[in-house]
């Protein structure tokens, strides 16, 4: 990494130095009375025109090398989900439409610049308008774009509006700066949640009778603390000896806690019916990692505590915004397990290079070498704050037996409440 940075800096400084030398050359030419750019000789002009062809060949060669090196999907390997394969097909269709046009139009640009480079004895033909040309470059792009849009809408509808009765419901909850995952349990129904119940011990605001009572206890204790501070801040005459702004802030905070308790009582607390109304939350499992079963359909639900986040699993082509105050969703089916992905030759080759670079750096630091393996990762694709880059969560795609063994070790919300 350090070597690459040094190379980039050196190249940038070289370009800056070259530009400065060109300015110096122009100024020197001005004082010497030499020719300027508009007085180039025929030989110099022909050289520039020929160099355009050289640049075109190098430019096209570089584009083709990038495609062969990294593929059409940006080096993300084959999609590891059912819908991801459809997205890759859509992207590939776009490439087959765009690339021929890209090579054709840029080839014309460079070749015409070469063929019609300036010659003193040649005069340009004035060609202001042609209806046939206007029709061609209006109708042909319109047809191409219509095909892309229709194919895109068809793919979108297949992905977004394909319900599956066997889909397992899983919630991913985003906050600055991390993730919570909630599994819906045997009833395949997530318990209800509300932001008014969010506390340090109930980060998702899941509604249960115990969580409601815990919220009351927390809010009452906070009100008592503020009351105590205010009483201790009075002198013998009953007036406050702390700044009025601080008094107002404490009173406003206390009133906010009281309002929150009132809203819970009036909107969420069903009294003796809490256990029956909110029972679907009892078998939910709350963890901070995501385990999925290969070939199992999932109905993912997304929520956010604070700002807009964007859960994104690039190798599965899965992405959906998590928006505060609303629930979004996305259905998908993973098709390649973590172990199967690690066994692919292209993945092994890629991580062989990663490990080589990684361990060279560890050796320079005097640390012990380690092996980095492929893992699916859920990350945030929105710049959501200062620690946005830390929002990563490992995703494991495994067999049903492996998943059942893992989930059986986790406690449900009801089990945690009974402790």
Short mmCIF file of C-alpha atoms in Angstrom, two decimals, residues 199-416:
data_model
loop_
_atom_site.label_atom_id
_atom_site.label_comp_id
_atom_site.label_asym_id
_atom_site.label_seq_id
_atom_site.Cartn_x
_atom_site.Cartn_y
_atom_site.Cartn_z
CA UNK A 199 -33.12 1.54 25.63
CA UNK A 200 -29.61 0.23 26.23
CA UNK A 201 -31.06 -3.20 27.07
CA UNK A 202 -33.69 -3.11 24.28
CA UNK A 203 -31.80 -1.63 21.31
CA UNK A 204 -34.49 -2.50 18.73
CA UNK A 205 -37.46 -1.33 20.81
CA UNK A 206 -39.07 -4.80 20.76
CA UNK A 207 -42.46 -4.78 22.49
CA UNK A 208 -42.93 -7.27 25.32
CA UNK A 209 -44.56 -6.93 28.73
CA UNK A 210 -41.15 -7.00 30.42
CA UNK A 211 -39.70 -4.38 28.05
CA UNK A 212 -42.66 -2.08 28.73
CA UNK A 213 -42.17 -2.40 32.50
CA UNK A 214 -38.39 -1.95 32.11
CA UNK A 215 -39.02 1.24 30.13
CA UNK A 216 -41.30 2.57 32.88
CA UNK A 217 -38.62 1.82 35.46
CA UNK A 218 -35.95 3.53 33.38
CA UNK A 219 -38.06 6.63 32.66
CA UNK A 220 -39.17 6.94 36.31
CA UNK A 221 -35.57 6.65 37.51
CA UNK A 222 -34.46 9.36 35.08
CA UNK A 223 -37.28 11.67 36.24
CA UNK A 224 -36.31 11.01 39.88
CA UNK A 225 -32.66 11.79 39.12
CA UNK A 226 -33.59 15.12 37.54
CA UNK A 227 -35.93 15.98 40.40
CA UNK A 228 -33.13 15.21 42.85
CA UNK A 229 -30.69 17.43 40.95
CA UNK A 230 -33.20 20.27 40.87
CA UNK A 231 -33.99 19.98 44.59
CA UNK A 232 -30.30 19.88 45.49
CA UNK A 233 -29.74 22.99 43.37
CA UNK A 234 -32.07 25.18 45.48
CA UNK A 235 -30.95 27.47 48.26
CA UNK A 236 -32.78 28.15 51.51
CA UNK A 237 -35.04 30.67 49.81
CA UNK A 238 -36.17 28.05 47.25
CA UNK A 239 -34.47 29.63 44.25
CA UNK A 240 -31.97 27.85 42.02
CA UNK A 241 -28.29 28.71 42.31
CA UNK A 242 -27.45 27.05 38.95
CA UNK A 243 -27.89 28.94 35.64
CA UNK A 244 -31.45 29.35 34.40
CA UNK A 245 -30.50 27.77 31.07
CA UNK A 246 -29.41 24.61 32.88
CA UNK A 247 -32.62 24.56 34.92
CA UNK A 248 -34.71 24.93 31.77
CA UNK A 249 -32.74 22.14 30.06
CA UNK A 250 -33.27 19.76 32.97
CA UNK A 251 -36.99 20.53 33.19
CA UNK A 252 -37.42 20.08 29.43
CA UNK A 253 -35.61 16.73 29.61
CA UNK A 254 -37.77 15.60 32.52
CA UNK A 255 -40.96 16.57 30.67
CA UNK A 256 -39.75 14.64 27.63
CA UNK A 257 -39.35 11.49 29.76
CA UNK A 258 -42.85 12.00 31.16
CA UNK A 259 -44.30 12.41 27.67
CA UNK A 260 -42.55 9.26 26.51
CA UNK A 261 -44.02 7.28 29.40
CA UNK A 262 -47.48 8.66 28.62
CA UNK A 263 -47.15 7.63 24.97
CA UNK A 264 -46.12 4.11 25.94
CA UNK A 265 -49.08 3.85 28.32
CA UNK A 266 -51.61 5.21 25.83
CA UNK A 267 -50.31 3.55 22.68
CA UNK A 268 -48.43 0.36 23.52
CA UNK A 269 -49.31 -0.94 26.98
CA UNK A 270 -52.28 -3.32 26.78
CA UNK A 271 -52.05 -4.30 30.44
CA UNK A 272 -52.82 -7.94 31.13
CA UNK A 273 -53.11 -8.59 27.37
CA UNK A 274 -49.46 -7.72 26.67
CA UNK A 275 -48.28 -11.32 26.80
CA UNK A 276 -50.92 -12.48 24.32
CA UNK A 277 -50.79 -9.52 21.94
CA UNK A 278 -46.99 -9.33 21.78
CA UNK A 279 -46.25 -13.05 22.15
CA UNK A 280 -44.73 -13.31 18.65
CA UNK A 281 -41.60 -11.61 20.00
CA UNK A 282 -40.95 -14.34 22.56
CA UNK A 283 -39.15 -16.72 20.19
CA UNK A 284 -37.22 -14.00 18.33
CA UNK A 285 -33.43 -14.29 18.50
CA UNK A 286 -31.29 -11.15 18.62
CA UNK A 287 -27.63 -11.35 17.51
CA UNK A 288 -24.98 -9.24 15.79
CA UNK A 289 -24.09 -11.56 12.93
CA UNK A 290 -26.03 -12.90 9.97
CA UNK A 291 -26.27 -16.64 9.26
CA UNK A 292 -28.21 -17.82 6.21
CA UNK A 293 -29.07 -21.27 4.86
CA UNK A 294 -28.09 -22.04 1.28
CA UNK A 295 -31.09 -22.22 -1.13
CA UNK A 296 -33.45 -20.99 1.60
CA UNK A 297 -35.67 -18.05 0.53
CA UNK A 298 -35.56 -15.06 2.90
CA UNK A 299 -37.86 -12.11 3.42
CA UNK A 300 -35.50 -9.48 4.78
CA UNK A 301 -36.86 -6.55 6.77
CA UNK A 302 -34.79 -3.41 7.34
CA UNK A 303 -35.11 -0.63 9.92
CA UNK A 304 -32.86 2.19 11.07
CA UNK A 305 -32.48 3.85 14.45
CA UNK A 306 -31.02 7.21 13.43
CA UNK A 307 -30.16 8.10 9.81
CA UNK A 308 -30.57 6.47 6.40
CA UNK A 309 -28.31 3.44 6.12
CA UNK A 310 -28.04 1.02 3.21
CA UNK A 311 -27.53 -2.70 3.98
CA UNK A 312 -25.51 -4.13 1.09
CA UNK A 313 -24.14 -7.62 0.41
CA UNK A 314 -22.22 -7.06 -2.85
CA UNK A 315 -21.56 -10.72 -3.74
CA UNK A 316 -25.30 -11.42 -3.51
CA UNK A 317 -26.27 -8.21 -5.34
CA UNK A 318 -28.51 -7.34 -2.39
CA UNK A 319 -29.06 -3.72 -1.40
CA UNK A 320 -31.93 -1.84 0.21
CA UNK A 321 -32.12 1.44 2.12
CA UNK A 322 -32.91 1.30 5.85
CA UNK A 323 -34.93 4.41 6.63
CA UNK A 324 -35.77 5.79 10.11
CA UNK A 325 -39.47 5.62 10.88
CA UNK A 326 -40.38 2.98 8.30
CA UNK A 327 -39.74 -0.64 7.40
CA UNK A 328 -38.31 -1.64 4.04
CA UNK A 329 -37.93 -5.15 2.67
CA UNK A 330 -36.15 -7.34 0.16
CA UNK A 331 -36.65 -11.02 -0.78
CA UNK A 332 -33.71 -13.12 -1.88
CA UNK A 333 -32.29 -16.64 -1.89
CA UNK A 334 -28.56 -17.32 -1.36
CA UNK A 335 -27.26 -20.05 -3.70
CA UNK A 336 -23.56 -20.43 -2.87
CA UNK A 337 -22.35 -21.33 0.61
CA UNK A 338 -19.34 -19.64 2.16
CA UNK A 339 -17.28 -22.83 1.86
CA UNK A 340 -18.27 -23.29 -1.80
CA UNK A 341 -17.26 -19.70 -2.57
CA UNK A 342 -13.91 -20.21 -0.85
CA UNK A 343 -13.29 -23.32 -2.99
CA UNK A 344 -13.69 -21.48 -6.32
CA UNK A 345 -10.34 -21.19 -8.20
CA UNK A 346 -10.79 -17.49 -8.97
CA UNK A 347 -11.55 -16.75 -5.30
CA UNK A 348 -8.54 -18.74 -4.13
CA UNK A 349 -6.28 -16.94 -6.58
CA UNK A 350 -7.63 -13.57 -5.51
CA UNK A 351 -7.11 -14.28 -1.81
CA UNK A 352 -3.68 -15.76 -2.48
CA UNK A 353 -2.61 -12.32 -3.71
CA UNK A 354 -4.37 -10.62 -0.79
CA UNK A 355 -2.59 -12.85 1.73
CA UNK A 356 0.76 -12.23 0.08
CA UNK A 357 0.37 -8.44 0.33
CA UNK A 358 -1.17 -8.65 3.81
CA UNK A 359 1.58 -10.84 5.26
CA UNK A 360 4.34 -8.74 3.68
CA UNK A 361 2.94 -5.79 5.58
CA UNK A 362 2.70 -7.81 8.82
CA UNK A 363 6.32 -8.87 8.41
CA UNK A 364 7.41 -5.26 8.03
CA UNK A 365 5.54 -4.45 11.24
CA UNK A 366 7.12 -7.42 13.02
CA UNK A 367 3.77 -9.13 13.56
CA UNK A 368 2.80 -12.77 13.08
CA UNK A 369 1.48 -13.84 9.69
CA UNK A 370 -2.19 -14.74 9.34
CA UNK A 371 -4.43 -16.18 6.66
CA UNK A 372 -7.30 -14.10 5.32
CA UNK A 373 -10.23 -16.09 3.89
CA UNK A 374 -13.24 -15.08 1.87
CA UNK A 375 -16.32 -14.07 3.83
CA UNK A 376 -19.58 -12.54 2.70
CA UNK A 377 -19.91 -9.11 4.28
CA UNK A 378 -22.92 -6.91 4.93
CA UNK A 379 -21.85 -3.29 4.86
CA UNK A 380 -23.45 0.16 4.66
CA UNK A 381 -23.59 1.73 1.21
CA UNK A 382 -24.61 5.19 2.46
CA UNK A 383 -22.16 7.70 3.92
CA UNK A 384 -23.95 7.77 7.27
CA UNK A 385 -21.43 9.49 9.54
CA UNK A 386 -17.85 9.65 10.77
CA UNK A 387 -17.52 5.90 11.44
CA UNK A 388 -19.42 4.78 8.33
CA UNK A 389 -16.51 2.57 7.21
CA UNK A 390 -16.82 0.52 10.43
CA UNK A 391 -20.32 -0.70 9.57
CA UNK A 392 -19.45 -4.24 8.54
CA UNK A 393 -21.02 -7.52 9.63
CA UNK A 394 -19.93 -11.02 8.63
CA UNK A 395 -22.48 -13.08 6.71
CA UNK A 396 -22.29 -16.88 6.78
CA UNK A 397 -24.09 -19.03 4.21
CA UNK A 398 -24.21 -22.63 5.41
CA UNK A 399 -26.14 -25.89 5.45
CA UNK A 400 -29.39 -26.32 7.44
CA UNK A 401 -27.55 -28.52 9.96
CA UNK A 402 -24.86 -25.91 10.54
CA UNK A 403 -27.44 -23.14 10.91
CA UNK A 404 -29.60 -25.16 13.35
CA UNK A 405 -26.53 -25.97 15.43
CA UNK A 406 -25.62 -22.27 15.57
CA UNK A 407 -29.11 -20.90 16.30
CA UNK A 408 -29.79 -23.53 18.99
CA UNK A 409 -27.01 -22.00 21.09
CA UNK A 410 -28.68 -18.57 21.05
CA UNK A 411 -31.21 -17.49 23.64
CA UNK A 412 -34.60 -16.19 22.62
CA UNK A 413 -36.03 -12.94 23.96
CA UNK A 414 -38.30 -14.90 26.31
CA UNK A 415 -35.35 -16.89 27.65
CA UNK A 416 -33.35 -13.74 28.25
#
